[in-house]
Amino acid sequence: EFFYLLTLTAIHWAAISGHHQVLAFLIEKLGKKILTFKQNPLILATRYGRTECVKLLLKAGYDLSHTDSIFFYFILCSFIILIYGIFSFIFFLTSSPLHLACWFGHTDIVQELLKYDVNVDQLDDSGKTPLHCCCWFGNRQSEAALIA
């Protein structure tokens, strides 16, 4: 876990914490050359419901269809094994930003991602679409946004 924390950059931490002013500054100065271990800050901002950060990252051109590594989510979300079981944990490990927004019920982020023509039919590695996430966890508002 310590090694993983060392791989996060300032842009990752700004996305996690929701510091959109810091994030805007870093994007302006550094651009998109901050990915480590294929970790997309858009994934982090989406997971934690940081809408303003998601908007900034989308405007900067971060990949909407990118899914993150198992190592990344294993460290970040290992508690899910206890709550939802191993099958759900594996599903969560290979999710795109839209999958995560639907999973956690971040309807405002779902709507923002849809403005950028994200693929609503994208499958994760277990064959689930973002709509499956909404239905699985009862996120009716996110479900309505996808269907509209």
Tab-separated table of N, CA and C in Angstrom:
chain	number	residue	atom	x	y	z
A	1	GLU	N	0.829	-1.197	0.000
A	1	GLU	CA	0.000	0.000	0.000
A	1	GLU	C	0.874	1.262	0.000
A	2	PHE	N	1.955	1.238	0.728
A	2	PHE	CA	2.847	2.389	0.763
A	2	PHE	C	3.388	2.691	-0.631
A	3	PHE	N	3.784	1.638	-1.368
A	3	PHE	CA	4.293	1.818	-2.720
A	3	PHE	C	3.224	2.465	-3.603
A	4	TYR	N	1.999	2.003	-3.472
A	4	TYR	CA	0.909	2.567	-4.273
A	4	TYR	C	0.759	4.065	-4.011
A	5	LEU	N	0.768	4.467	-2.758
A	5	LEU	CA	0.600	5.881	-2.419
A	5	LEU	C	1.708	6.734	-3.026
A	6	LEU	N	2.888	6.159	-3.162
A	6	LEU	CA	3.998	6.887	-3.766
A	6	LEU	C	3.794	7.126	-5.262
A	7	THR	N	2.944	6.323	-5.902
A	7	THR	CA	2.723	6.471	-7.343
A	7	THR	C	1.732	7.577	-7.672
A	8	LEU	N	1.024	8.085	-6.690
A	8	LEU	CA	0.048	9.134	-6.951
A	8	LEU	C	0.758	10.473	-7.119
A	9	THR	N	0.309	11.227	-8.103
A	9	THR	CA	0.875	12.544	-8.359
A	9	THR	C	-0.010	13.610	-7.717
A	10	ALA	N	0.415	14.845	-7.808
A	10	ALA	CA	-0.380	15.957	-7.275
A	10	ALA	C	-1.735	16.033	-7.956
A	11	ILE	N	-1.774	15.728	-9.253
A	11	ILE	CA	-3.066	15.753	-9.961
A	11	ILE	C	-3.993	14.683	-9.398
A	12	HIS	N	-3.466	13.501	-9.112
A	12	HIS	CA	-4.294	12.443	-8.508
A	12	HIS	C	-4.847	12.891	-7.152
A	13	TRP	N	-3.983	13.463	-6.319
A	13	TRP	CA	-4.421	13.889	-4.982
A	13	TRP	C	-5.450	15.019	-5.077
A	14	ALA	N	-5.270	15.938	-6.008
A	14	ALA	CA	-6.249	17.019	-6.183
A	14	ALA	C	-7.598	16.444	-6.617
A	15	ALA	N	-7.578	15.444	-7.499
A	15	ALA	CA	-8.815	14.802	-7.954
A	15	ALA	C	-9.512	14.069	-6.808
A	16	ILE	N	-8.750	13.362	-5.992
A	16	ILE	CA	-9.317	12.636	-4.847
A	16	ILE	C	-9.936	13.612	-3.852
A	17	SER	N	-9.235	14.696	-3.579
A	17	SER	CA	-9.643	15.635	-2.533
A	17	SER	C	-10.681	16.654	-2.994
A	18	GLY	N	-10.871	16.763	-4.294
A	18	GLY	CA	-11.840	17.720	-4.812
A	18	GLY	C	-11.329	19.149	-4.865
A	19	HIS	N	-10.023	19.320	-4.905
A	19	HIS	CA	-9.434	20.665	-4.979
A	19	HIS	C	-9.372	21.096	-6.437
A	20	HIS	N	-10.504	21.584	-6.952
A	20	HIS	CA	-10.573	21.866	-8.382
A	20	HIS	C	-9.702	23.050	-8.804
A	21	GLN	N	-9.448	23.997	-7.918
A	21	GLN	CA	-8.552	25.101	-8.294
A	21	GLN	C	-7.114	24.613	-8.451
A	22	VAL	N	-6.691	23.760	-7.543
A	22	VAL	CA	-5.347	23.178	-7.634
A	22	VAL	C	-5.262	22.307	-8.885
A	23	LEU	N	-6.298	21.523	-9.113
A	23	LEU	CA	-6.334	20.657	-10.285
A	23	LEU	C	-6.247	21.474	-11.577
A	24	ALA	N	-6.984	22.564	-11.657
A	24	ALA	CA	-6.954	23.424	-12.842
A	24	ALA	C	-5.547	23.978	-13.070
A	25	PHE	N	-4.909	24.392	-12.010
A	25	PHE	CA	-3.540	24.911	-12.107
A	25	PHE	C	-2.581	23.833	-12.619
A	26	LEU	N	-2.686	22.629	-12.048
A	26	LEU	CA	-1.786	21.540	-12.431
A	26	LEU	C	-2.020	21.094	-13.872
A	27	ILE	N	-3.262	21.037	-14.284
A	27	ILE	CA	-3.564	20.660	-15.673
A	27	ILE	C	-2.980	21.700	-16.627
A	28	GLU	N	-3.132	22.958	-16.269
A	28	GLU	CA	-2.598	24.032	-17.109
A	28	GLU	C	-1.080	23.912	-17.234
A	29	LYS	N	-0.399	23.615	-16.140
A	29	LYS	CA	1.062	23.569	-16.136
A	29	LYS	C	1.636	22.252	-16.658
A	30	LEU	N	0.939	21.140	-16.363
A	30	LEU	CA	1.495	19.825	-16.681
A	30	LEU	C	0.817	19.110	-17.839
A	31	GLY	N	-0.411	19.485	-18.155
A	31	GLY	CA	-1.139	18.766	-19.190
A	31	GLY	C	-1.512	17.373	-18.725
A	32	LYS	N	-1.493	16.417	-19.651
A	32	LYS	CA	-1.900	15.051	-19.331
A	32	LYS	C	-0.724	14.110	-19.107
A	33	LYS	N	0.458	14.610	-18.940
A	33	LYS	CA	1.631	13.737	-18.824
A	33	LYS	C	1.888	13.286	-17.388
A	34	ILE	N	0.849	12.898	-16.677
A	34	ILE	CA	0.999	12.565	-15.265
A	34	ILE	C	0.518	11.155	-14.928
A	35	LEU	N	0.183	10.363	-15.927
A	35	LEU	CA	-0.335	9.036	-15.638
A	35	LEU	C	0.779	8.113	-15.161
A	36	THR	N	0.516	7.427	-14.050
A	36	THR	CA	1.443	6.424	-13.547
A	36	THR	C	0.664	5.130	-13.401
A	37	PHE	N	1.248	4.035	-13.823
A	37	PHE	CA	0.577	2.741	-13.791
A	37	PHE	C	-0.802	2.810	-14.460
A	38	LYS	N	-0.925	3.621	-15.472
A	38	LYS	CA	-2.157	3.780	-16.239
A	38	LYS	C	-3.313	4.291	-15.388
A	39	GLN	N	-3.044	4.942	-14.294
A	39	GLN	CA	-4.107	5.450	-13.432
A	39	GLN	C	-4.614	6.782	-13.984
A	40	ASN	N	-5.879	6.863	-14.192
A	40	ASN	CA	-6.511	8.034	-14.757
A	40	ASN	C	-7.125	8.859	-13.622
A	41	PRO	N	-6.727	10.114	-13.446
A	41	PRO	CA	-7.323	10.937	-12.392
A	41	PRO	C	-8.834	11.080	-12.540
A	42	LEU	N	-9.344	10.914	-13.773
A	42	LEU	CA	-10.790	10.958	-13.993
A	42	LEU	C	-11.496	9.844	-13.225
A	43	ILE	N	-10.859	8.691	-13.134
A	43	ILE	CA	-11.408	7.576	-12.352
A	43	ILE	C	-11.531	7.981	-10.877
A	44	LEU	N	-10.490	8.597	-10.342
A	44	LEU	CA	-10.501	8.994	-8.931
A	44	LEU	C	-11.554	10.060	-8.656
A	45	ALA	N	-11.599	11.077	-9.485
A	45	ALA	CA	-12.578	12.149	-9.287
A	45	ALA	C	-13.998	11.610	-9.371
A	46	THR	N	-14.226	10.681	-10.296
A	46	THR	CA	-15.549	10.077	-10.439
A	46	THR	C	-15.902	9.248	-9.223
A	47	ARG	N	-14.973	8.410	-8.789
A	47	ARG	CA	-15.222	7.534	-7.634
A	47	ARG	C	-15.627	8.326	-6.397
A	48	TYR	N	-14.989	9.469	-6.186
A	48	TYR	CA	-15.265	10.249	-4.985
A	48	TYR	C	-16.289	11.350	-5.206
A	49	GLY	N	-16.937	11.366	-6.365
A	49	GLY	CA	-18.019	12.316	-6.601
A	49	GLY	C	-17.567	13.763	-6.701
A	50	ARG	N	-16.389	13.997	-7.205
A	50	ARG	CA	-15.827	15.356	-7.323
A	50	ARG	C	-16.220	15.951	-8.676
A	51	THR	N	-17.442	16.449	-8.769
A	51	THR	CA	-18.018	16.903	-10.037
A	51	THR	C	-17.185	17.985	-10.713
A	52	GLU	N	-16.741	18.983	-9.979
A	52	GLU	CA	-15.956	20.064	-10.589
A	52	GLU	C	-14.639	19.534	-11.149
A	53	CYS	N	-14.036	18.593	-10.452
A	53	CYS	CA	-12.794	17.992	-10.942
A	53	CYS	C	-13.050	17.155	-12.190
A	54	VAL	N	-14.165	16.433	-12.199
A	54	VAL	CA	-14.531	15.655	-13.387
A	54	VAL	C	-14.679	16.582	-14.587
A	55	LYS	N	-15.357	17.709	-14.398
A	55	LYS	CA	-15.537	18.665	-15.500
A	55	LYS	C	-14.195	19.153	-16.038
A	56	LEU	N	-13.276	19.488	-15.152
A	56	LEU	CA	-11.951	19.955	-15.569
A	56	LEU	C	-11.196	18.877	-16.344
A	57	LEU	N	-11.238	17.663	-15.850
A	57	LEU	CA	-10.519	16.571	-16.497
A	57	LEU	C	-11.119	16.231	-17.853
A	58	LEU	N	-12.440	16.319	-17.962
A	58	LEU	CA	-13.088	16.088	-19.255
A	58	LEU	C	-12.688	17.158	-20.262
A	59	LYS	N	-12.686	18.416	-19.833
A	59	LYS	CA	-12.279	19.505	-20.715
A	59	LYS	C	-10.826	19.356	-21.152
A	60	ALA	N	-10.007	18.779	-20.284
A	60	ALA	CA	-8.592	18.580	-20.602
A	60	ALA	C	-8.368	17.377	-21.522
A	61	GLY	N	-9.426	16.597	-21.757
A	61	GLY	CA	-9.322	15.492	-22.706
A	61	GLY	C	-8.927	14.147	-22.129
A	62	TYR	N	-9.161	13.920	-20.852
A	62	TYR	CA	-8.851	12.616	-20.275
A	62	TYR	C	-9.783	11.550	-20.836
A	63	ASP	N	-9.293	10.345	-20.942
A	63	ASP	CA	-9.956	9.236	-21.617
A	63	ASP	C	-11.199	8.772	-20.861
A	64	LEU	N	-12.350	8.818	-21.554
A	64	LEU	CA	-13.617	8.398	-20.961
A	64	LEU	C	-13.760	6.887	-20.866
A	65	SER	N	-13.099	6.162	-21.743
A	65	SER	CA	-13.284	4.712	-21.787
A	65	SER	C	-12.210	3.955	-21.015
A	66	HIS	N	-11.277	4.688	-20.431
A	66	HIS	CA	-10.165	4.075	-19.701
A	66	HIS	C	-10.655	3.335	-18.465
A	67	THR	N	-10.148	2.138	-18.265
A	67	THR	CA	-10.401	1.402	-17.017
A	67	THR	C	-9.065	1.259	-16.307
A	68	ASP	N	-9.111	1.197	-14.995
A	68	ASP	CA	-7.879	1.159	-14.219
A	68	ASP	C	-7.497	-0.256	-13.820
A	69	SER	N	-6.292	-0.372	-13.334
A	69	SER	CA	-5.707	-1.675	-13.018
A	69	SER	C	-6.283	-2.271	-11.742
A	70	ILE	N	-6.204	-3.580	-11.653
A	70	ILE	CA	-6.660	-4.293	-10.465
A	70	ILE	C	-5.869	-3.842	-9.236
A	71	PHE	N	-4.570	-3.657	-9.370
A	71	PHE	CA	-3.735	-3.236	-8.244
A	71	PHE	C	-4.245	-1.923	-7.670
A	72	PHE	N	-4.564	-0.991	-8.548
A	72	PHE	CA	-5.050	0.317	-8.129
A	72	PHE	C	-6.312	0.192	-7.273
A	73	TYR	N	-7.301	-0.523	-7.761
A	73	TYR	CA	-8.547	-0.626	-7.010
A	73	TYR	C	-8.450	-1.569	-5.827
A	74	PHE	N	-7.572	-2.544	-5.881
A	74	PHE	CA	-7.406	-3.425	-4.743
A	74	PHE	C	-6.991	-2.635	-3.518
A	75	ILE	N	-6.059	-1.725	-3.668
A	75	ILE	CA	-5.602	-0.911	-2.551
A	75	ILE	C	-6.694	0.063	-2.121
A	76	LEU	N	-7.308	0.706	-3.092
A	76	LEU	CA	-8.260	1.770	-2.801
A	76	LEU	C	-9.567	1.253	-2.222
A	77	CYS	N	-10.027	0.092	-2.642
A	77	CYS	CA	-11.386	-0.351	-2.301
A	77	CYS	C	-11.462	-1.777	-1.778
A	78	SER	N	-10.506	-2.224	-1.045
A	78	SER	CA	-10.513	-3.612	-0.581
A	78	SER	C	-11.680	-3.917	0.351
A	79	PHE	N	-12.239	-2.917	0.966
A	79	PHE	CA	-13.377	-3.128	1.862
A	79	PHE	C	-14.596	-3.690	1.130
A	80	ILE	N	-14.666	-3.554	-0.177
A	80	ILE	CA	-15.834	-4.023	-0.930
A	80	ILE	C	-15.971	-5.537	-0.849
A	81	ILE	N	-14.877	-6.249	-0.703
A	81	ILE	CA	-14.952	-7.703	-0.570
A	81	ILE	C	-15.867	-8.070	0.589
A	82	LEU	N	-15.745	-7.364	1.698
A	82	LEU	CA	-16.548	-7.658	2.876
A	82	LEU	C	-18.008	-7.297	2.678
A	83	ILE	N	-18.271	-6.233	1.922
A	83	ILE	CA	-19.638	-5.734	1.792
A	83	ILE	C	-20.415	-6.452	0.686
A	84	TYR	N	-19.817	-6.568	-0.493
A	84	TYR	CA	-20.559	-7.071	-1.647
A	84	TYR	C	-20.117	-8.444	-2.134
A	85	GLY	N	-19.089	-9.000	-1.601
A	85	GLY	CA	-18.610	-10.298	-2.032
A	85	GLY	C	-17.585	-10.185	-3.146
A	86	ILE	N	-16.911	-11.270	-3.394
A	86	ILE	CA	-15.795	-11.268	-4.326
A	86	ILE	C	-16.227	-10.968	-5.751
A	87	PHE	N	-17.392	-11.426	-6.192
A	87	PHE	CA	-17.824	-11.177	-7.570
A	87	PHE	C	-17.998	-9.684	-7.824
A	88	SER	N	-18.659	-8.999	-6.939
A	88	SER	CA	-18.855	-7.563	-7.100
A	88	SER	C	-17.526	-6.825	-7.045
A	89	PHE	N	-16.615	-7.287	-6.225
A	89	PHE	CA	-15.304	-6.648	-6.121
A	89	PHE	C	-14.563	-6.725	-7.453
A	90	ILE	N	-14.585	-7.901	-8.074
A	90	ILE	CA	-13.912	-8.056	-9.357
A	90	ILE	C	-14.556	-7.145	-10.397
A	91	PHE	N	-15.871	-7.041	-10.382
A	91	PHE	CA	-16.564	-6.146	-11.311
A	91	PHE	C	-16.084	-4.714	-11.128
A	92	PHE	N	-15.968	-4.290	-9.890
A	92	PHE	CA	-15.573	-2.923	-9.595
A	92	PHE	C	-14.151	-2.620	-10.056
A	93	LEU	N	-13.314	-3.635	-10.077
A	93	LEU	CA	-11.913	-3.428	-10.409
A	93	LEU	C	-11.677	-2.964	-11.839
A	94	THR	N	-12.580	-3.267	-12.741
A	94	THR	CA	-12.338	-3.013	-14.155
A	94	THR	C	-13.334	-2.016	-14.734
A	95	SER	N	-13.723	-1.038	-13.973
A	95	SER	CA	-14.784	-0.131	-14.370
A	95	SER	C	-14.258	1.157	-14.982
A	96	SER	N	-15.048	1.699	-15.922
A	96	SER	CA	-14.757	2.994	-16.539
A	96	SER	C	-15.323	4.099	-15.642
A	97	PRO	N	-15.035	5.362	-15.953
A	97	PRO	CA	-15.636	6.450	-15.168
A	97	PRO	C	-17.167	6.392	-15.141
A	98	LEU	N	-17.788	6.069	-16.277
A	98	LEU	CA	-19.259	5.994	-16.292
A	98	LEU	C	-19.758	4.848	-15.430
A	99	HIS	N	-19.097	3.713	-15.480
A	99	HIS	CA	-19.470	2.587	-14.606
A	99	HIS	C	-19.418	3.023	-13.142
A	100	LEU	N	-18.333	3.704	-12.755
A	100	LEU	CA	-18.177	4.115	-11.360
A	100	LEU	C	-19.221	5.147	-10.943
A	101	ALA	N	-19.498	6.100	-11.816
A	101	ALA	CA	-20.515	7.111	-11.490
A	101	ALA	C	-21.871	6.446	-11.280
A	102	CYS	N	-22.191	5.457	-12.102
A	102	CYS	CA	-23.456	4.727	-11.942
A	102	CYS	C	-23.434	3.858	-10.694
A	103	TRP	N	-22.307	3.230	-10.452
A	103	TRP	CA	-22.139	2.362	-9.277
A	103	TRP	C	-22.403	3.134	-7.992
A	104	PHE	N	-21.803	4.318	-7.874
A	104	PHE	CA	-21.896	5.085	-6.633
A	104	PHE	C	-23.031	6.099	-6.620
A	105	GLY	N	-23.825	6.138	-7.684
A	105	GLY	CA	-24.988	7.029	-7.706
A	105	GLY	C	-24.650	8.497	-7.847
A	106	HIS	N	-23.552	8.807	-8.531
A	106	HIS	CA	-23.180	10.203	-8.772
A	106	HIS	C	-23.864	10.685	-10.058
A	107	THR	N	-25.160	10.964	-9.948
A	107	THR	CA	-25.963	11.326	-11.119
A	107	THR	C	-25.434	12.568	-11.811
A	108	ASP	N	-24.960	13.544	-11.056
A	108	ASP	CA	-24.415	14.758	-11.676
A	108	ASP	C	-23.208	14.433	-12.550
A	109	ILE	N	-22.398	13.478	-12.133
A	109	ILE	CA	-21.238	13.088	-12.928
A	109	ILE	C	-21.676	12.261	-14.132
A	110	VAL	N	-22.680	11.409	-13.965
A	110	VAL	CA	-23.228	10.664	-15.104
A	110	VAL	C	-23.679	11.657	-16.180
A	111	GLN	N	-24.418	12.685	-15.776
A	111	GLN	CA	-24.901	13.687	-16.730
A	111	GLN	C	-23.744	14.423	-17.396
A	112	GLU	N	-22.708	14.731	-16.645
A	112	GLU	CA	-21.539	15.418	-17.210
A	112	GLU	C	-20.818	14.528	-18.219
A	113	LEU	N	-20.642	13.255	-17.887
A	113	LEU	CA	-19.988	12.330	-18.808
A	113	LEU	C	-20.802	12.165	-20.092
A	114	LEU	N	-22.106	12.153	-19.980
A	114	LEU	CA	-22.962	12.007	-21.154
A	114	LEU	C	-22.833	13.196	-22.108
A	115	LYS	N	-22.503	14.365	-21.591
A	115	LYS	CA	-22.276	15.535	-22.443
A	115	LYS	C	-21.079	15.331	-23.358
A	116	TYR	N	-20.157	14.458	-22.959
A	116	TYR	CA	-18.945	14.203	-23.728
A	116	TYR	C	-19.067	12.948	-24.586
A	117	ASP	N	-20.295	12.541	-24.852
A	117	ASP	CA	-20.564	11.434	-25.774
A	117	ASP	C	-19.865	10.148	-25.356
A	118	VAL	N	-19.909	9.859	-24.068
A	118	VAL	CA	-19.326	8.618	-23.562
A	118	VAL	C	-20.153	7.434	-24.073
A	119	ASN	N	-19.508	6.306	-24.259
A	119	ASN	CA	-20.172	5.102	-24.736
A	119	ASN	C	-20.973	4.466	-23.601
A	120	VAL	N	-22.288	4.585	-23.658
A	120	VAL	CA	-23.137	4.046	-22.588
A	120	VAL	C	-23.252	2.529	-22.660
A	121	ASP	N	-22.821	1.947	-23.768
A	121	ASP	CA	-22.875	0.493	-23.930
A	121	ASP	C	-21.527	-0.176	-23.684
A	122	GLN	N	-20.542	0.585	-23.207
A	122	GLN	CA	-19.218	0.011	-22.950
A	122	GLN	C	-19.326	-1.101	-21.919
A	123	LEU	N	-18.671	-2.194	-22.206
A	123	LEU	CA	-18.652	-3.325	-21.277
A	123	LEU	C	-17.378	-3.283	-20.451
A	124	ASP	N	-17.518	-3.638	-19.188
A	124	ASP	CA	-16.318	-3.811	-18.382
A	124	ASP	C	-15.802	-5.230	-18.629
A	125	ASP	N	-14.763	-5.624	-17.929
A	125	ASP	CA	-14.176	-6.941	-18.173
A	125	ASP	C	-15.094	-8.101	-17.794
A	126	SER	N	-16.114	-7.829	-16.983
A	126	SER	CA	-17.051	-8.899	-16.616
A	126	SER	C	-18.317	-8.855	-17.468
A	127	GLY	N	-18.346	-7.966	-18.484
A	127	GLY	CA	-19.463	-7.925	-19.417
A	127	GLY	C	-20.637	-7.060	-18.990
A	128	LYS	N	-20.449	-6.198	-18.021
A	128	LYS	CA	-21.537	-5.341	-17.536
A	128	LYS	C	-21.443	-3.948	-18.159
A	129	THR	N	-22.616	-3.366	-18.411
A	129	THR	CA	-22.700	-1.988	-18.895
A	129	THR	C	-22.948	-1.062	-17.699
A	130	PRO	N	-22.813	0.249	-17.901
A	130	PRO	CA	-23.142	1.180	-16.816
A	130	PRO	C	-24.595	1.036	-16.328
A	131	LEU	N	-25.500	0.711	-17.242
A	131	LEU	CA	-26.898	0.521	-16.832
A	131	LEU	C	-27.035	-0.644	-15.853
A	132	HIS	N	-26.253	-1.692	-16.059
A	132	HIS	CA	-26.249	-2.801	-15.089
A	132	HIS	C	-25.886	-2.292	-13.694
A	133	CYS	N	-24.909	-1.376	-13.627
A	133	CYS	CA	-24.485	-0.825	-12.333
A	133	CYS	C	-25.641	-0.103	-11.649
A	134	CYS	N	-26.345	0.712	-12.414
A	134	CYS	CA	-27.485	1.446	-11.851
A	134	CYS	C	-28.528	0.491	-11.291
A	135	CYS	N	-28.871	-0.520	-12.088
A	135	CYS	CA	-29.902	-1.476	-11.663
A	135	CYS	C	-29.437	-2.298	-10.467
A	136	TRP	N	-28.186	-2.742	-10.515
A	136	TRP	CA	-27.629	-3.583	-9.455
A	136	TRP	C	-27.687	-2.886	-8.103
A	137	PHE	N	-27.389	-1.569	-8.076
A	137	PHE	CA	-27.325	-0.847	-6.811
A	137	PHE	C	-28.499	0.094	-6.581
A	138	GLY	N	-29.514	0.022	-7.441
A	138	GLY	CA	-30.735	0.788	-7.222
A	138	GLY	C	-30.574	2.289	-7.381
A	139	ASN	N	-29.662	2.714	-8.237
A	139	ASN	CA	-29.454	4.141	-8.471
A	139	ASN	C	-30.369	4.620	-9.591
A	140	ARG	N	-31.619	4.871	-9.220
A	140	ARG	CA	-32.664	5.180	-10.204
A	140	ARG	C	-32.427	6.497	-10.950
A	141	GLN	N	-31.873	7.503	-10.296
A	141	GLN	CA	-31.634	8.775	-10.972
A	141	GLN	C	-30.560	8.621	-12.046
A	142	SER	N	-29.516	7.905	-11.740
A	142	SER	CA	-28.472	7.645	-12.731
A	142	SER	C	-29.018	6.793	-13.872
A	143	GLU	N	-29.853	5.856	-13.524
A	143	GLU	CA	-30.506	4.997	-14.540
A	143	GLU	C	-31.346	5.843	-15.487
A	144	ALA	N	-32.126	6.769	-14.931
A	144	ALA	CA	-32.955	7.649	-15.757
A	144	ALA	C	-32.107	8.531	-16.665
A	145	ALA	N	-30.970	9.004	-16.160
A	145	ALA	CA	-30.087	9.845	-16.966
A	145	ALA	C	-29.524	9.046	-18.151
A	146	LEU	N	-29.190	7.784	-17.939
A	146	LEU	CA	-28.659	6.948	-19.016
A	146	LEU	C	-29.691	6.649	-20.077
A	147	ILE	N	-30.913	6.411	-19.646
A	147	ILE	CA	-31.976	6.016	-20.574
A	147	ILE	C	-32.495	7.202	-21.367
A	148	ALA	N	-32.450	8.391	-20.776
A	148	ALA	CA	-33.002	9.591	-21.433
A	148	ALA	C	-32.306	9.939	-22.719
